[in-house]
Tab-separated table of C-alpha atoms and ligand atoms in Angstrom:
chain	number	residue	atom	x	y	z
A	202	ASN	CA	0.170	0.133	0.062
A	203	ILE	CA	1.557	3.297	-1.267
A	204	TYR	CA	-0.387	5.171	1.110
A	205	GLY	CA	1.577	3.738	4.047
A	206	GLU	CA	4.812	5.454	2.697
A	207	MET	CA	2.841	8.909	2.792
A	208	GLU	CA	4.481	11.669	5.336
A	209	ARG	CA	1.682	13.803	6.138
A	210	SER	CA	1.995	17.569	6.814
A	211	TYR	CA	-0.188	17.875	9.239
A	212	PRO	CA	-2.089	15.543	12.200
A	213	PRO	CA	-5.060	13.668	11.230
A	214	ARG	CA	-8.446	14.756	12.376
A	215	ASP	CA	-11.475	13.743	12.127
A	216	ASN	CA	-12.924	15.256	9.244
A	217	SER	CA	-9.038	14.688	7.271
A	218	CYS	CA	-9.180	14.824	3.700
A	219	VAL	CA	-9.569	11.271	2.082
A	220	ILE	CA	-5.835	11.258	0.153
A	221	SER	CA	-6.687	9.871	-3.171
A	222	ILE	CA	-10.699	8.977	-4.720
A	223	SER	CA	-8.948	7.925	-8.250
A	224	ASP	CA	-10.929	10.765	-10.436
A	225	LYS	CA	-11.567	9.294	-13.655
A	226	ARG	CA	-11.680	12.591	-15.259
A	227	PHE	CA	-7.893	12.527	-15.733
A	228	SER	CA	-7.648	9.497	-17.488
A	229	GLN	CA	-9.422	10.967	-20.200
A	230	LEU	CA	-7.914	14.175	-21.182
A	231	PHE	CA	-5.001	12.641	-22.994
A	232	TYR	CA	-3.487	14.485	-25.205
A	233	PRO	CA	-3.554	17.320	-23.007
A	234	GLU	CA	-1.837	19.725	-25.544
A	235	GLU	CA	-5.716	19.123	-26.684
A	236	HIS	CA	-7.684	20.022	-23.688
A	237	PRO	CA	-10.076	22.775	-23.966
A	238	ARG	CA	-8.111	25.702	-22.277
A	239	GLU	CA	-9.570	28.116	-19.999
A	240	ASP	CA	-8.688	31.765	-19.238
A	241	PRO	CA	-6.376	31.660	-16.435
A	242	VAL	CA	-8.626	34.199	-14.368
A	243	VAL	CA	-11.998	32.465	-15.488
A	244	MET	CA	-10.197	29.014	-13.932
A	245	ALA	CA	-8.848	30.470	-10.960
A	246	ARG	CA	-12.221	32.237	-10.137
A	247	ARG	CA	-13.952	29.080	-11.024
A	248	LEU	CA	-12.014	26.515	-9.016
A	249	GLY	CA	-11.247	28.592	-5.923
A	250	ILE	CA	-7.649	29.216	-6.746
A	251	LEU	CA	-6.103	32.481	-4.486
A	252	PRO	CA	-3.491	35.130	-6.672
A	253	GLY	CA	-0.789	33.158	-6.409
A	254	GLY	CA	-1.871	29.458	-7.713
A	255	GLN	CA	-2.923	28.447	-3.892
A	256	TRP	CA	-5.470	26.371	-2.819
A	257	LYS	CA	-6.620	24.386	0.136
A	258	PRO	CA	-9.642	22.494	0.058
A	259	LEU	CA	-12.300	24.134	2.433
A	260	ASN	CA	-14.830	21.131	3.616
A	261	CYS	CA	-12.309	18.822	5.010
A	262	HIS	CA	-8.879	19.189	6.649
A	263	PRO	CA	-5.682	19.058	4.416
A	264	LEU	CA	-2.843	16.184	5.316
A	265	PHE	CA	-0.333	17.879	2.986
A	266	ASN	CA	1.316	21.172	2.419
A	267	VAL	CA	2.973	21.412	-0.605
A	268	ALA	CA	4.938	23.462	-2.439
A	269	ILE	CA	5.367	22.759	-6.326
A	270	ILE	CA	8.660	24.586	-7.743
A	271	LEU	CA	8.710	25.018	-11.486
A	272	PRO	CA	12.242	26.119	-13.015
A	273	TYR	CA	11.158	27.967	-16.591
A	274	ARG	CA	12.144	29.940	-19.251
A	275	ASN	CA	10.360	30.340	-22.804
A	276	ARG	CA	7.879	27.624	-22.731
A	277	GLN	CA	4.926	29.347	-23.276
A	278	SER	CA	2.571	27.351	-24.366
A	279	GLN	CA	3.911	24.563	-22.360
A	280	LEU	CA	2.912	26.792	-19.285
A	281	ALA	CA	-0.456	27.137	-20.436
A	282	ILE	CA	-1.143	23.584	-21.028
A	283	PHE	CA	0.241	22.710	-17.569
A	284	MET	CA	-1.797	25.098	-15.542
A	285	ASN	CA	-4.833	24.659	-17.163
A	286	TYR	CA	-4.312	20.456	-16.117
A	287	ILE	CA	-2.488	20.485	-12.983
A	288	HIS	CA	-5.097	22.340	-10.821
A	289	PRO	CA	-7.945	19.823	-11.241
A	290	PHE	CA	-5.453	17.649	-10.877
A	291	LEU	CA	-4.141	18.531	-7.565
A	292	GLN	CA	-7.666	19.884	-6.168
A	293	SER	CA	-8.529	16.126	-6.421
A	294	GLN	CA	-6.039	15.095	-4.124
A	295	ASN	CA	-7.187	17.349	-1.395
A	296	LEU	CA	-3.986	19.035	-0.600
A	297	ASP	CA	-2.839	22.605	0.733
A	298	TYR	CA	-0.800	23.687	-1.923
A	299	ARG	CA	1.182	26.574	-4.029
A	300	ILE	CA	2.566	26.933	-7.240
A	301	PHE	CA	5.880	28.346	-7.888
A	302	VAL	CA	7.208	29.004	-11.387
A	303	ILE	CA	10.799	30.366	-11.198
A	304	GLU	CA	12.186	32.191	-14.439
A	305	GLN	CA	15.506	32.430	-14.974
A	306	SER	CA	16.550	35.920	-16.604
A	307	PRO	CA	18.364	35.879	-20.082
A	308	MET	CA	21.581	36.112	-21.022
A	309	ARG	CA	23.191	32.567	-19.034
A	310	ASP	CA	22.727	28.849	-20.149
A	311	PHE	CA	19.134	27.463	-18.047
A	312	ASN	CA	19.987	26.372	-14.699
A	313	ARG	CA	17.759	24.064	-13.788
A	314	ALA	CA	18.958	23.088	-10.312
A	315	LYS	CA	19.736	26.633	-9.186
A	316	LEU	CA	15.806	27.478	-10.401
A	317	PHE	CA	14.840	24.764	-7.655
A	318	ASN	CA	17.133	26.442	-4.923
A	319	VAL	CA	15.877	29.688	-5.420
A	320	GLY	CA	12.261	28.500	-5.512
A	321	TYR	CA	12.837	26.496	-1.958
A	322	ALA	CA	14.202	29.743	-0.489
A	323	GLU	CA	11.580	32.095	-2.026
A	324	ALA	CA	8.818	29.464	-1.158
A	325	THR	CA	9.959	29.085	2.797
A	326	LYS	CA	9.929	32.991	3.046
A	327	ILE	CA	6.165	32.933	2.717
A	328	ASN	CA	5.680	29.632	3.984
A	329	ASP	CA	6.457	27.033	6.579
A	330	PHE	CA	5.968	24.414	3.528
A	331	HIS	CA	6.496	21.084	4.582
A	332	CYS	CA	6.872	19.368	1.418
A	333	PHE	CA	8.447	20.364	-1.556
A	334	ILE	CA	7.775	19.032	-5.658
A	335	PHE	CA	10.523	20.272	-7.984
A	336	GLN	CA	9.279	19.092	-11.269
A	337	ASP	CA	9.587	20.169	-15.105
A	338	ILE	CA	6.753	22.150	-16.611
A	339	ASP	CA	6.719	19.792	-19.594
A	340	LEU	CA	5.612	16.437	-17.423
A	341	ILE	CA	1.929	15.781	-17.002
A	342	PRO	CA	1.249	13.545	-14.436
A	343	GLN	CA	-1.644	10.990	-15.797
A	344	ASN	CA	-2.763	9.254	-12.792
A	345	PRO	CA	-4.397	11.582	-10.049
A	346	ASP	CA	-3.124	8.245	-7.482
A	347	ASN	CA	0.173	10.157	-8.117
A	348	ILE	CA	0.350	12.070	-4.980
A	349	TYR	CA	1.696	15.760	-5.170
A	350	ALA	CA	3.292	14.943	-1.510
A	351	CYS	CA	5.997	14.051	0.491
A	352	THR	CA	7.022	9.965	1.414
A	353	LYS	CA	8.993	9.154	4.276
A	354	MET	CA	11.804	9.028	1.494
A	355	PRO	CA	12.714	11.279	-1.608
A	356	ARG	CA	10.412	9.936	-4.054
A	357	HIS	CA	11.336	9.891	-7.555
A	358	MET	CA	7.297	10.790	-9.243
A	359	SER	CA	8.285	10.157	-13.050
A	360	SER	CA	9.671	6.937	-13.221
A	361	SER	CA	7.291	6.031	-16.174
A	362	VAL	CA	7.298	8.364	-18.833
A	363	ASN	CA	5.907	7.752	-22.852
A	364	THR	CA	8.777	9.327	-23.899
A	365	PHE	CA	10.674	6.439	-22.673
A	366	ARG	CA	7.877	4.040	-23.287
A	367	TYR	CA	6.791	4.535	-19.700
A	368	ASN	CA	10.190	2.522	-18.776
A	369	LEU	CA	12.721	3.662	-15.989
A	370	PRO	CA	15.758	4.193	-18.535
A	371	TYR	CA	18.689	3.797	-15.456
A	372	THR	CA	18.161	3.255	-11.878
A	373	GLY	CA	20.037	6.253	-10.887
A	374	LEU	CA	17.541	8.661	-13.105
A	375	PHE	CA	16.197	11.185	-10.346
A	376	GLY	CA	15.301	13.695	-12.939
A	377	GLY	CA	11.640	14.872	-14.044
A	378	ALA	CA	9.457	15.278	-11.341
A	379	ILE	CA	10.420	14.449	-7.557
A	380	ALA	CA	9.136	15.041	-3.850
A	381	LEU	CA	10.926	16.072	-0.996
A	382	THR	CA	10.576	17.060	2.448
A	383	ARG	CA	12.066	20.362	3.404
A	384	LYS	CA	13.909	18.487	6.383
A	385	GLN	CA	15.280	15.849	3.294
A	386	PHE	CA	15.964	18.914	1.069
A	387	GLU	CA	18.250	20.381	3.783
A	388	ARG	CA	19.525	17.157	4.827
A	389	VAL	CA	21.692	17.392	1.143
A	390	ASN	CA	22.110	20.919	1.214
A	391	GLY	CA	19.661	21.203	-1.600
A	392	PHE	CA	20.753	21.171	-5.371
A	393	SER	CA	24.753	21.942	-6.308
A	394	ASN	CA	24.452	25.573	-8.058
A	395	VAL	CA	27.004	25.090	-10.547
A	396	PHE	CA	25.212	23.090	-13.473
A	397	TYR	CA	24.936	25.560	-16.164
A	398	GLY	CA	23.416	24.197	-19.235
A	399	TRP	CA	21.394	20.579	-19.807
A	400	GLY	CA	22.143	17.627	-18.105
A	401	GLY	CA	23.776	16.287	-15.281
A	402	GLU	CA	22.420	18.333	-12.129
A	403	ASP	CA	19.894	15.461	-11.629
A	404	ASP	CA	22.340	12.929	-11.052
A	405	ASP	CA	24.499	15.215	-9.108
A	406	PHE	CA	21.703	15.470	-6.677
A	407	TYR	CA	20.682	11.355	-6.495
A	408	SER	CA	24.520	11.127	-5.684
A	409	ARG	CA	23.816	13.762	-2.605
A	410	LEU	CA	21.031	11.749	-1.384
A	411	GLN	CA	22.985	8.446	-1.665
A	412	SER	CA	25.898	10.255	0.107
A	413	ARG	CA	23.646	10.818	3.060
A	414	GLY	CA	22.159	7.681	3.114
A	415	PHE	CA	18.994	8.294	1.642
A	416	GLN	CA	16.897	5.186	-0.302
A	417	VAL	CA	14.814	6.949	-2.890
A	418	THR	CA	11.509	5.388	-3.534
A	419	ARG	CA	9.277	5.165	-6.319
A	420	PHE	CA	5.852	4.368	-6.859
A	421	GLY	CA	4.432	1.644	-9.198
A	422	PRO	CA	4.945	2.652	-13.164
A	423	ASP	CA	1.088	2.654	-13.298
A	424	VAL	CA	0.810	5.074	-10.952
A	425	ALA	CA	4.162	6.728	-11.724
A	426	GLN	CA	2.810	7.550	-15.563
A	427	TYR	CA	3.668	11.014	-17.099
A	428	TYR	CA	3.043	12.421	-20.541
A	429	MET	CA	5.829	14.488	-21.871
A	430	LEU	CA	4.850	16.928	-23.953
A	431	THR	CA	6.935	17.537	-27.112
A	432	HIS	CA	9.706	19.999	-27.440
A	433	LYS	CA	13.482	20.245	-29.029
A	434	LYS	CA	15.931	18.460	-26.933
A	435	GLU	CA	18.436	20.956	-26.019
A	436	SER	CA	22.197	20.219	-26.062
A	437	PRO	CA	23.660	19.017	-23.560
A	438	SER	CA	26.253	21.319	-21.900
A	439	THR	CA	30.073	20.339	-22.256
A	440	THR	CA	31.160	20.818	-18.431
A	441	ARG	CA	28.331	18.317	-16.817
A	442	PHE	CA	30.492	15.179	-16.631
A	443	ALA	CA	33.212	17.340	-15.025
A	444	ASN	CA	30.773	18.750	-12.493
A	445	LEU	CA	29.522	15.262	-11.748
A	446	GLU	CA	32.950	14.252	-11.062
A	447	SER	CA	34.249	16.716	-8.826
A	448	GLY	CA	30.614	16.807	-7.046
A	449	ALA	CA	31.195	14.958	-3.952
A	450	ARG	CA	33.914	17.446	-2.982
A	451	ARG	CA	31.102	20.471	-2.926
A	452	TYR	CA	28.247	18.588	-1.244
A	453	ASP	CA	28.594	20.631	2.174
A	454	THR	CA	29.939	23.874	0.367
A	455	ASP	CA	27.917	24.085	-2.678
A	456	GLY	CA	24.152	23.997	-2.611
A	457	LEU	CA	21.261	26.197	-0.311
A	458	SER	CA	24.725	27.241	1.763
A	459	ASN	CA	26.192	29.213	-0.620
A	460	LEU	CA	22.827	30.570	-2.337
A	461	GLU	CA	23.206	33.831	-4.546
A	462	TYR	CA	20.980	35.571	-6.576
A	463	ARG	CA	18.487	38.633	-7.288
A	464	VAL	CA	15.022	38.331	-7.707
A	465	LEU	CA	14.596	41.075	-10.921
A	466	ASN	CA	10.638	40.862	-10.646
A	467	HIS	CA	7.714	39.183	-8.740
A	468	GLN	CA	3.819	38.434	-9.248
A	469	LEU	CA	0.978	36.802	-8.012
A	470	ARG	CA	-0.798	35.787	-11.055
A	471	PRO	CA	-3.864	33.669	-11.435
A	472	LEU	CA	-2.713	30.414	-11.654
A	473	TYR	CA	0.665	30.899	-9.945
A	474	SER	CA	3.527	32.639	-8.138
A	475	TRP	CA	6.065	34.312	-10.716
A	476	ILE	CA	9.180	35.000	-9.499
A	477	LEU	CA	12.311	36.245	-12.030
A	478	ALA	CA	15.817	35.775	-10.931
A	479	ASP	CA	19.042	36.244	-11.923
A	480	VAL	CA	20.926	33.340	-11.160
B	65	NGS	C1	21.359	11.713	-18.587
B	65	NGS	C2	21.680	13.187	-17.963
B	65	NGS	C3	20.659	13.330	-16.930
B	65	NGS	C4	19.151	13.332	-17.726
B	65	NGS	C5	18.870	11.991	-18.189
B	65	NGS	C6	17.532	11.702	-18.781
B	65	NGS	O1	22.388	11.237	-19.428
B	65	NGS	O2	20.757	14.819	-16.302
B	65	NGS	O3	20.035	11.577	-18.935
B	65	NGS	O4	17.660	12.804	-19.988
B	65	NGS	N1	22.819	12.979	-17.465
B	65	NGS	C7	24.379	13.820	-17.759
B	65	NGS	O5	24.240	14.066	-18.885
B	65	NGS	C8	25.193	13.377	-17.038
B	65	NGS	S1	16.577	12.631	-21.226
B	65	NGS	O6	16.426	11.473	-21.721
B	65	NGS	O7	15.332	12.582	-19.953
B	65	NGS	O8	16.158	13.735	-21.760
B	65	NGS	O9	17.910	13.873	-16.706
């Protein structure tokens, strides 16, 4: 029973929300690109989403308190498809959640891992989030039983992606979508900040977890199914292997502990909190 592995954010009460309702709406929606798109303001009003993309159930006591962190640059149509889909999905799970989009300013190569650290740091300033989901905007969870909340061990959520024909390509893959409690994330000093450009930062993060004795967990491949929105493949960074190799020497000094960035702009948009950062 996967739900036995969940790490609650709040103690249960008489009127605790049920964790999953296996909502059948979601399996009908693929392809998500073709799902009817609702105007963000209309959607927020219809679903009772507060400015900045916050929501919690009002008729039951939520068990999970989650910040969803999405690194972002230049993927406007994916962002729209993701938001259109994810709010009803998260609401079906009765979570107390808030969505953060962390956009990297132009010029430097994209630094997915550092944007996660920025998202973590900014979210933590706003609220005492118990659980963090770090995930790519192009990944759409297909199974409503894939709870967007934390487990007793750090969890690789997207182990079954359509582009890999729903197979895990290698055991150490920890990219795509992951869930960690604040404590777990702090224990490994967050992500490395040095991975500019595509690739390797998730492998480094996996090594960090292993170095601290964490066994990562995954739900079964049927539950962990994701649909990836199509896009051109990025060209991999040339420094990723060198950074990976020297990674172990930096676990304590490179991460949340030395995180530096500037927030250039921020807005509470109808479906998410937007933060523009120079990293
Ligand atoms: C590995 C990358 C990871 C990446 C994974 C899957 O090779 O960062 O492929 O990529 N590691 C290195 O480059 C060192 S995927 O096929 O999803 O584009 O997450």
